GROMACS .gro file of C-alpha atoms in nm:
model
  337
    1MET     CA    1  -2.170  -2.928   0.162
    2SER     CA    2  -2.457  -3.045   0.380
    3LEU     CA    3  -2.403  -2.928   0.739
    4ALA     CA    4  -2.392  -2.566   0.854
    5VAL     CA    5  -2.051  -2.400   0.868
    6HIS     CA    6  -1.988  -2.190   1.178
    7SER     CA    7  -1.608  -2.201   1.206
    8ILE     CA    8  -1.347  -2.188   0.929
    9VAL     CA    9  -0.968  -2.197   0.935
   10VAL     CA   10  -0.751  -2.079   0.643
   11LEU     CA   11  -0.401  -2.227   0.660
   12ARG     CA   12  -0.126  -2.017   0.499
   13PRO     CA   13   0.182  -2.047   0.725
   14ASN     CA   14   0.411  -1.822   0.519
   15HIS     CA   15   0.596  -1.524   0.668
   16ARG     CA   16   0.592  -1.294   0.362
   17LEU     CA   17   0.374  -0.985   0.375
   18GLY     CA   18   0.250  -1.031   0.018
   19ASN     CA   19   0.139  -1.389   0.073
   20THR     CA   20  -0.075  -1.283   0.369
   21LEU     CA   21  -0.234  -0.998   0.172
   22LEU     CA   22  -0.307  -1.232  -0.118
   23LEU     CA   23  -0.547  -1.422   0.113
   24MET     CA   24  -0.782  -1.124   0.143
   25PRO     CA   25  -1.003  -1.204  -0.158
   26LEU     CA   26  -1.060  -1.557  -0.026
   27VAL     CA   27  -1.152  -1.422   0.318
   28GLN     CA   28  -1.396  -1.179   0.154
   29GLU     CA   29  -1.554  -1.470  -0.033
   30LEU     CA   30  -1.584  -1.673   0.287
   31GLN     CA   31  -1.748  -1.382   0.468
   32GLU     CA   32  -2.013  -1.355   0.199
   33ARG     CA   33  -2.074  -1.728   0.156
   34PHE     CA   34  -2.084  -1.809   0.528
   35ALA     CA   35  -2.238  -1.498   0.677
   36HIS     CA   36  -2.228  -1.614   1.040
   37ALA     CA   37  -1.905  -1.814   1.046
   38GLN     CA   38  -1.598  -1.721   1.249
   39ILE     CA   39  -1.286  -1.729   1.032
   40THR     CA   40  -0.935  -1.796   1.164
   41VAL     CA   41  -0.640  -1.707   0.942
   42VAL     CA   42  -0.323  -1.899   1.030
   43SER     CA   43  -0.036  -1.701   0.881
   44GLY     CA   44   0.339  -1.708   0.924
   45SER     CA   45   0.341  -1.328   0.942
   46GLY     CA   46   0.315  -1.135   1.265
   47ALA     CA   47   0.159  -0.853   1.059
   48ALA     CA   48  -0.155  -1.058   0.992
   49PRO     CA   49  -0.360  -0.927   1.289
   50GLY     CA   50  -0.319  -0.566   1.179
   51LEU     CA   51  -0.383  -0.640   0.813
   52PHE     CA   52  -0.715  -0.812   0.887
   53ARG     CA   53  -0.817  -0.581   1.172
   54ALA     CA   54  -1.112  -0.431   0.982
   55TYR     CA   55  -1.256  -0.770   0.883
   56GLU     CA   56  -1.552  -0.869   1.100
   57ARG     CA   57  -1.562  -1.223   1.237
   58VAL     CA   58  -1.198  -1.278   1.134
   59CYS     CA   59  -0.927  -1.374   1.380
   60ALA     CA   60  -0.575  -1.350   1.240
   61THR     CA   61  -0.390  -1.341   1.571
   62GLN     CA   62  -0.294  -1.705   1.549
   63TYR     CA   63   0.022  -1.715   1.338
   64LEU     CA   64   0.315  -1.952   1.313
   65PRO     CA   65   0.655  -1.797   1.383
   66PRO     CA   66   0.966  -1.904   1.187
   67VAL     CA   67   1.109  -2.242   1.275
   68ARG     CA   68   1.410  -2.120   1.473
   69PRO     CA   69   1.547  -2.245   1.804
   70ARG     CA   70   1.459  -1.923   1.988
   71GLU     CA   71   1.103  -1.940   1.853
   72ALA     CA   72   1.048  -2.308   1.938
   73GLY     CA   73   0.840  -2.240   2.250
   74LYS     CA   74   0.609  -1.998   2.072
   75LEU     CA   75   0.569  -2.236   1.779
   76LEU     CA   76   0.473  -2.525   2.009
   77ARG     CA   77   0.222  -2.308   2.197
   78THR     CA   78   0.062  -2.197   1.872
   79LEU     CA   79   0.037  -2.553   1.746
   80ARG     CA   80  -0.115  -2.665   2.075
   81GLU     CA   81  -0.376  -2.386   2.065
   82LEU     CA   82  -0.456  -2.473   1.707
   83ARG     CA   83  -0.497  -2.840   1.791
   84GLN     CA   84  -0.733  -2.759   2.077
   85SER     CA   85  -0.966  -2.569   1.845
   86SER     CA   86  -1.236  -2.736   1.640
   87PHE     CA   87  -1.346  -2.621   1.293
   88ASP     CA   88  -1.624  -2.709   1.056
   89LEU     CA   89  -1.410  -2.627   0.753
   90ALA     CA   90  -1.033  -2.614   0.702
   91ILE     CA   91  -0.877  -2.481   0.382
   92ASP     CA   92  -0.526  -2.528   0.244
   93PRO     CA   93  -0.556  -2.257  -0.024
   94ILE     CA   94  -0.225  -2.296  -0.209
   95VAL     CA   95  -0.145  -2.542  -0.485
   96ARG     CA   96   0.157  -2.690  -0.308
   97SER     CA   97   0.256  -2.591   0.048
   98ARG     CA   98   0.407  -2.866   0.260
   99MET     CA   99   0.341  -2.686   0.589
  100GLY     CA  100  -0.010  -2.594   0.479
  101ARG     CA  101  -0.089  -2.957   0.395
  102PHE     CA  102   0.062  -3.073   0.726
  103LEU     CA  103  -0.161  -2.830   0.916
  104LEU     CA  104  -0.465  -2.937   0.716
  105GLY     CA  105  -0.423  -3.287   0.859
  106TYR     CA  106  -0.320  -3.158   1.201
  107VAL     CA  107  -0.621  -2.940   1.283
  108GLN     CA  108  -0.948  -3.084   1.405
  109ALA     CA  109  -1.188  -3.016   1.121
  110ARG     CA  110  -1.505  -3.182   0.994
  111GLU     CA  111  -1.422  -3.104   0.630
  112ARG     CA  112  -1.087  -3.031   0.464
  113VAL     CA  113  -1.043  -2.857   0.129
  114GLY     CA  114  -0.729  -2.841  -0.085
  115PHE     CA  115  -0.568  -2.895  -0.422
  116VAL     CA  116  -0.483  -3.246  -0.537
  117TRP     CA  117  -0.110  -3.321  -0.528
  118GLY     CA  118  -0.126  -3.659  -0.697
  119GLU     CA  119   0.038  -3.820  -0.392
  120ALA     CA  120  -0.180  -4.055  -0.190
  121ARG     CA  121  -0.008  -3.970   0.139
  122ARG     CA  122  -0.074  -3.599   0.089
  123ASP     CA  123  -0.420  -3.624  -0.068
  124ARG     CA  124  -0.593  -3.869   0.166
  125VAL     CA  125  -0.649  -3.593   0.424
  126LEU     CA  126  -0.878  -3.410   0.178
  127THR     CA  127  -1.255  -3.443   0.198
  128HIS     CA  128  -1.300  -3.198  -0.093
  129ALA     CA  129  -1.037  -3.159  -0.363
  130ALA     CA  130  -0.977  -2.988  -0.698
  131ASP     CA  131  -0.721  -3.042  -0.973
  132PRO     CA  132  -0.491  -2.737  -0.980
  133ARG     CA  133  -0.462  -2.760  -1.359
  134GLY     CA  134  -0.804  -2.598  -1.389
  135ALA     CA  135  -0.735  -2.313  -1.148
  136PRO     CA  136  -0.674  -1.948  -1.243
  137ALA     CA  137  -0.309  -1.849  -1.247
  138HIS     CA  138  -0.350  -1.549  -1.018
  139PHE     CA  139  -0.268  -1.619  -0.653
  140THR     CA  140  -0.568  -1.422  -0.524
  141GLN     CA  141  -0.819  -1.597  -0.748
  142ALA     CA  142  -0.703  -1.961  -0.733
  143PRO     CA  143  -0.817  -2.010  -0.368
  144ILE     CA  144  -1.162  -1.871  -0.453
  145TRP     CA  145  -1.185  -2.108  -0.749
  146LEU     CA  146  -1.085  -2.395  -0.517
  147LEU     CA  147  -1.363  -2.310  -0.272
  148ARG     CA  148  -1.627  -2.275  -0.543
  149THR     CA  149  -1.520  -2.583  -0.737
  150ALA     CA  150  -1.425  -2.832  -0.467
  151TYR     CA  151  -1.657  -2.731  -0.185
  152LEU     CA  152  -1.951  -2.536  -0.325
  153GLY     CA  153  -1.986  -2.743  -0.644
  154GLU     CA  154  -1.996  -2.442  -0.876
  155SER     CA  155  -1.743  -2.553  -1.137
  156ASN     CA  156  -1.988  -2.482  -1.418
  157GLY     CA  157  -2.118  -2.155  -1.278
  158PRO     CA  158  -2.069  -1.812  -1.436
  159GLU     CA  159  -1.732  -1.642  -1.402
  160LEU     CA  160  -1.737  -1.358  -1.151
  161ALA     CA  161  -1.523  -1.046  -1.160
  162PRO     CA  162  -1.191  -1.086  -0.976
  163ARG     CA  163  -1.191  -0.973  -0.615
  164PRO     CA  164  -0.913  -0.726  -0.527
  165MET     CA  165  -0.724  -0.724  -0.201
  166ASP     CA  166  -0.866  -0.471   0.045
  167LEU     CA  167  -0.725  -0.339   0.373
  168ARG     CA  168  -1.064  -0.178   0.444
  169LEU     CA  169  -0.901   0.142   0.562
  170SER     CA  170  -1.125   0.381   0.753
  171GLU     CA  171  -1.168   0.744   0.650
  172GLU     CA  172  -0.970   0.843   0.959
  173GLU     CA  173  -0.683   0.616   0.856
  174ARG     CA  174  -0.686   0.762   0.504
  175ARG     CA  175  -0.683   1.115   0.644
  176HIS     CA  176  -0.388   1.028   0.866
  177GLY     CA  177  -0.201   0.881   0.568
  178ALA     CA  178  -0.261   1.192   0.355
  179GLN     CA  179  -0.139   1.414   0.638
  180ARG     CA  180   0.173   1.203   0.678
  181LEU     CA  181   0.251   1.227   0.309
  182ALA     CA  182   0.189   1.601   0.308
  183ALA     CA  183   0.416   1.654   0.608
  184THR     CA  184   0.692   1.460   0.432
  185LEU     CA  185   0.655   1.679   0.124
  186GLY     CA  186   0.643   2.000   0.330
  187SER     CA  187   0.282   2.080   0.246
  188ALA     CA  188   0.091   1.966   0.555
  189SER     CA  189  -0.145   2.265   0.545
  190ALA     CA  190  -0.246   2.199   0.183
  191VAL     CA  191  -0.418   1.859   0.218
  192GLY     CA  192  -0.745   1.861   0.025
  193SER     CA  193  -0.679   2.195  -0.142
  194THR     CA  194  -0.667   2.259  -0.516
  195GLU     CA  195  -0.291   2.305  -0.485
  196TRP     CA  196  -0.259   1.963  -0.319
  197HIS     CA  197  -0.442   1.787  -0.601
  198ALA     CA  198  -0.275   1.985  -0.880
  199ARG     CA  199   0.076   1.845  -0.826
  200PRO     CA  200   0.114   1.469  -0.877
  201LYS     CA  201   0.275   1.291  -0.583
  202VAL     CA  202   0.471   0.985  -0.698
  203GLY     CA  203   0.600   0.727  -0.452
  204LEU     CA  204   0.910   0.522  -0.533
  205PHE     CA  205   0.996   0.200  -0.351
  206ALA     CA  206   1.355   0.125  -0.447
  207ASN     CA  207   1.392  -0.200  -0.255
  208ALA     CA  208   1.313  -0.560  -0.354
  209THR     CA  209   1.436  -0.913  -0.294
  210GLY     CA  210   1.685  -1.096  -0.512
  211ASP     CA  211   1.665  -1.044  -0.887
  212LYS     CA  212   1.359  -0.820  -0.851
  213LEU     CA  213   1.588  -0.539  -0.734
  214TYR     CA  214   1.671  -0.248  -0.965
  215PRO     CA  215   2.005  -0.073  -0.894
  216LEU     CA  216   1.996   0.268  -0.726
  217SER     CA  217   2.155   0.423  -1.034
  218TRP     CA  218   1.845   0.313  -1.230
  219TRP     CA  219   1.611   0.484  -0.982
  220ARG     CA  220   1.820   0.802  -1.002
  221GLN     CA  221   1.791   0.793  -1.381
  222LEU     CA  222   1.414   0.755  -1.345
  223ILE     CA  223   1.393   1.064  -1.124
  224GLY     CA  224   1.613   1.250  -1.372
  225CYS     CA  225   1.363   1.181  -1.651
  226PHE     CA  226   1.128   1.427  -1.474
  227SER     CA  227   1.378   1.705  -1.419
  228GLY     CA  228   1.199   2.039  -1.430
  229SER     CA  229   0.851   1.885  -1.400
  230HIS     CA  230   0.598   1.971  -1.129
  231ILE     CA  231   0.589   1.613  -0.998
  232GLN     CA  232   0.666   1.563  -0.629
  233PHE     CA  233   0.863   1.245  -0.562
  234VAL     CA  234   0.875   1.069  -0.226
  235GLU     CA  235   1.070   0.758  -0.134
  236ILE     CA  236   0.886   0.485   0.054
  237ILE     CA  237   1.160   0.378   0.293
  238PRO     CA  238   1.187   0.000   0.348
  239GLU     CA  239   1.129  -0.185   0.673
  240ASP     CA  240   1.497  -0.155   0.771
  241GLY     CA  241   1.453   0.224   0.800
  242ARG     CA  242   1.740   0.301   0.560
  243PRO     CA  243   1.653   0.541   0.276
  244ARG     CA  244   1.808   0.458  -0.061
  245LEU     CA  245   1.742   0.789  -0.237
  246ALA     CA  246   1.789   1.041   0.045
  247ALA     CA  247   2.017   1.261  -0.164
  248GLU     CA  248   1.751   1.299  -0.435
  249ILE     CA  249   1.405   1.302  -0.275
  250PRO     CA  250   1.238   1.312   0.070
  251GLY     CA  251   1.137   0.983   0.228
  252VAL     CA  252   0.868   0.848   0.459
  253HIS     CA  253   0.899   0.545   0.684
  254THR     CA  254   0.661   0.372   0.922
  255PRO     CA  255   0.655   0.018   1.064
  256ASP     CA  256   0.274   0.044   1.099
  257LEU     CA  257   0.153  -0.129   0.783
  258ARG     CA  258  -0.197   0.016   0.795
  259LEU     CA  259  -0.056   0.368   0.822
  260LEU     CA  260   0.190   0.287   0.543
  261GLY     CA  261  -0.099   0.164   0.328
  262ALA     CA  262  -0.295   0.483   0.395
  263THR     CA  263   0.013   0.690   0.303
  264LEU     CA  264   0.052   0.498  -0.023
  265ALA     CA  265  -0.318   0.553  -0.096
  266ALA     CA  266  -0.260   0.930  -0.082
  267THR     CA  267  -0.007   0.919  -0.367
  268SER     CA  268  -0.098   0.981  -0.730
  269LEU     CA  269   0.108   0.678  -0.832
  270LEU     CA  270   0.342   0.426  -0.670
  271VAL     CA  271   0.625   0.279  -0.878
  272VAL     CA  272   0.739  -0.046  -0.721
  273ALA     CA  273   0.885  -0.385  -0.806
  274ASP     CA  274   0.665  -0.690  -0.751
  275GLY     CA  275   0.655  -0.770  -0.381
  276GLY     CA  276   0.481  -0.711  -0.051
  277VAL     CA  277   0.472  -0.330  -0.074
  278MET     CA  278   0.310  -0.351  -0.418
  279HIS     CA  279   0.038  -0.575  -0.275
  280LEU     CA  280  -0.005  -0.349   0.028
  281ALA     CA  281  -0.048  -0.048  -0.200
  282GLU     CA  282  -0.310  -0.227  -0.408
  283ALA     CA  283  -0.495  -0.340  -0.095
  284ALA     CA  284  -0.499   0.024   0.021
  285GLY     CA  285  -0.639   0.143  -0.312
  286ALA     CA  286  -0.324   0.324  -0.430
  287PRO     CA  287  -0.261   0.360  -0.806
  288VAL     CA  288   0.024   0.120  -0.884
  289LEU     CA  289   0.278   0.070  -1.161
  290GLY     CA  290   0.428  -0.271  -1.088
  291LEU     CA  291   0.766  -0.365  -1.235
  292PHE     CA  292   0.813  -0.736  -1.306
  293ARG     CA  293   1.166  -0.857  -1.377
  294THR     CA  294   1.149  -1.225  -1.285
  295THR     CA  295   0.799  -1.303  -1.154
  296GLU     CA  296   0.483  -1.352  -1.359
  297PRO     CA  297   0.222  -1.074  -1.379
  298SER     CA  298  -0.037  -1.344  -1.451
  299GLN     CA  299   0.017  -1.465  -1.094
  300TYR     CA  300   0.079  -1.144  -0.901
  301ALA     CA  301  -0.029  -0.837  -1.102
  302PRO     CA  302  -0.251  -0.575  -0.934
  303LEU     CA  303  -0.613  -0.636  -1.038
  304ARG     CA  304  -0.772  -0.301  -0.954
  305ALA     CA  305  -0.879  -0.089  -1.251
  306GLY     CA  306  -0.631   0.188  -1.325
  307ASN     CA  307  -0.327  -0.008  -1.211
  308ALA     CA  308  -0.064  -0.122  -1.458
  309VAL     CA  309   0.239  -0.346  -1.490
  310LEU     CA  310   0.550  -0.353  -1.705
  311ARG     CA  311   0.714  -0.686  -1.767
  312ALA     CA  312   1.077  -0.701  -1.874
  313ALA     CA  313   1.406  -0.811  -1.726
  314ASP     CA  314   1.583  -0.487  -1.822
  315LEU     CA  315   1.337  -0.201  -1.842
  316SER     CA  316   1.502   0.131  -1.921
  317ALA     CA  317   1.426   0.426  -1.696
  318GLU     CA  318   1.296   0.609  -2.003
  319THR     CA  319   1.044   0.332  -2.079
  320VAL     CA  320   0.911   0.340  -1.724
  321ALA     CA  321   0.900   0.720  -1.722
  322ALA     CA  322   0.688   0.720  -2.040
  323ARG     CA  323   0.443   0.475  -1.880
  324MET     CA  324   0.428   0.689  -1.568
  325ARG     CA  325   0.337   0.994  -1.772
  326GLU     CA  326   0.057   0.801  -1.942
  327LEU     CA  327  -0.084   0.689  -1.609
  328LEU     CA  328  -0.057   1.031  -1.450
  329ASP     CA  329  -0.228   1.183  -1.753
  330GLY     CA  330  -0.505   0.924  -1.727
  331THR     CA  331  -0.440   0.788  -2.076
  332ALA     CA  332  -0.331   0.436  -1.986
  333GLY     CA  333  -0.531   0.132  -1.879
  334ARG     CA  334  -0.428  -0.183  -1.699
  335ALA     CA  335  -0.262  -0.351  -1.996
  336THR     CA  336   0.076  -0.503  -1.939
  337GLY     CA  337   0.382  -0.399  -2.130
   0.00000   0.00000   0.00000
C-alpha cells in the first residue's frame, strides 16, 4: 500500500440478507483505516441501502439484481454504471465467489484484493492476495483478516477483538421499535416503566430455509414449556406476512428491516434458527439464542457478548427452554451447547 486510497468497492453480489449484514464488520474496518475514502458496497440484495443507511461515506445503492430475464435490463444498467466508476481499491471479500471474482476483474480499480483460489485464470486479477487456509472461520472476521494480511501487511500483528455487525440504529428508531413491540403485546402505555421491564419479552422466529427449519409442533412444545410463567411471547412474522403461531401467541410483521431490527432489539431474547433474521437481530443489538441444525456456529454464530448458540440436529424443546431460562436469568454466557 503506497498511494492514498480515496475510493473503495466491496464486491459481494449475493441476494441473501445475512450475507449483506455479514459485510458490516469489514465496512467498519475500512471506515477506520481509510478515514476519508468513499466506500461502495455492491450487494445482490435490494435491502442493502437501508441496512447501511447510517454508515457515513458508504454507498450501498448499487446492487446486482437476480439473473432473470425480467431483470436483464436492470442488471446491464448496474454493470454499466459499475464499469464507468473508478476505484483505488476493490475487494472480493469471500473465499470463493465466482461472481465476486468476475466483478473484481470487471471493475476499474488500481488495486484488487482477494483470496487465492489456486487457479491461474482466477488469481491473475489479484494485486494483493492471501491464502484462505490462514483465515478465521467466521464469515464476519475473514474479510477483515484478508484486508489486514494481504493489503495492510499486518499478518504478524496482534489479534484484535472481533467486530460485531451493527445497524447503527438511532435512539428514535429504537424507541419506535419498542413502541411497536409494546403495541403488539397490548402494553403500549407501559414502555420504559418498571412493569415493562419486569416481564421478559421473548421473540420467536419459526421460519428458516431447508433443513434449518424446525416443525411448528416443536415451536408449540417450546411455548408449552413456559405454561403459567410470566414470560410474554411474540412471533416475528416472516417476510411473506404469514404467521406460523397465530393460535398461540401474538405476532408482529414489518417489511422495513431497520424497524424490524429495532423491534427485535426491544425483546429480552430472540430464539431463532441460523439465518438472516438472526444476523439482523445481532446487528440491532438484540439478545439472541441461535439454533444451529446444519450450519457451523464457528462460521455464523453471533459474536456479541451475552448471545448464545445451541448446536444439534435434533434439539428437544425442553433443552432449548432450559437454555432460555438461563439466559433470561442472566446465568449463561456465550458458550455453545
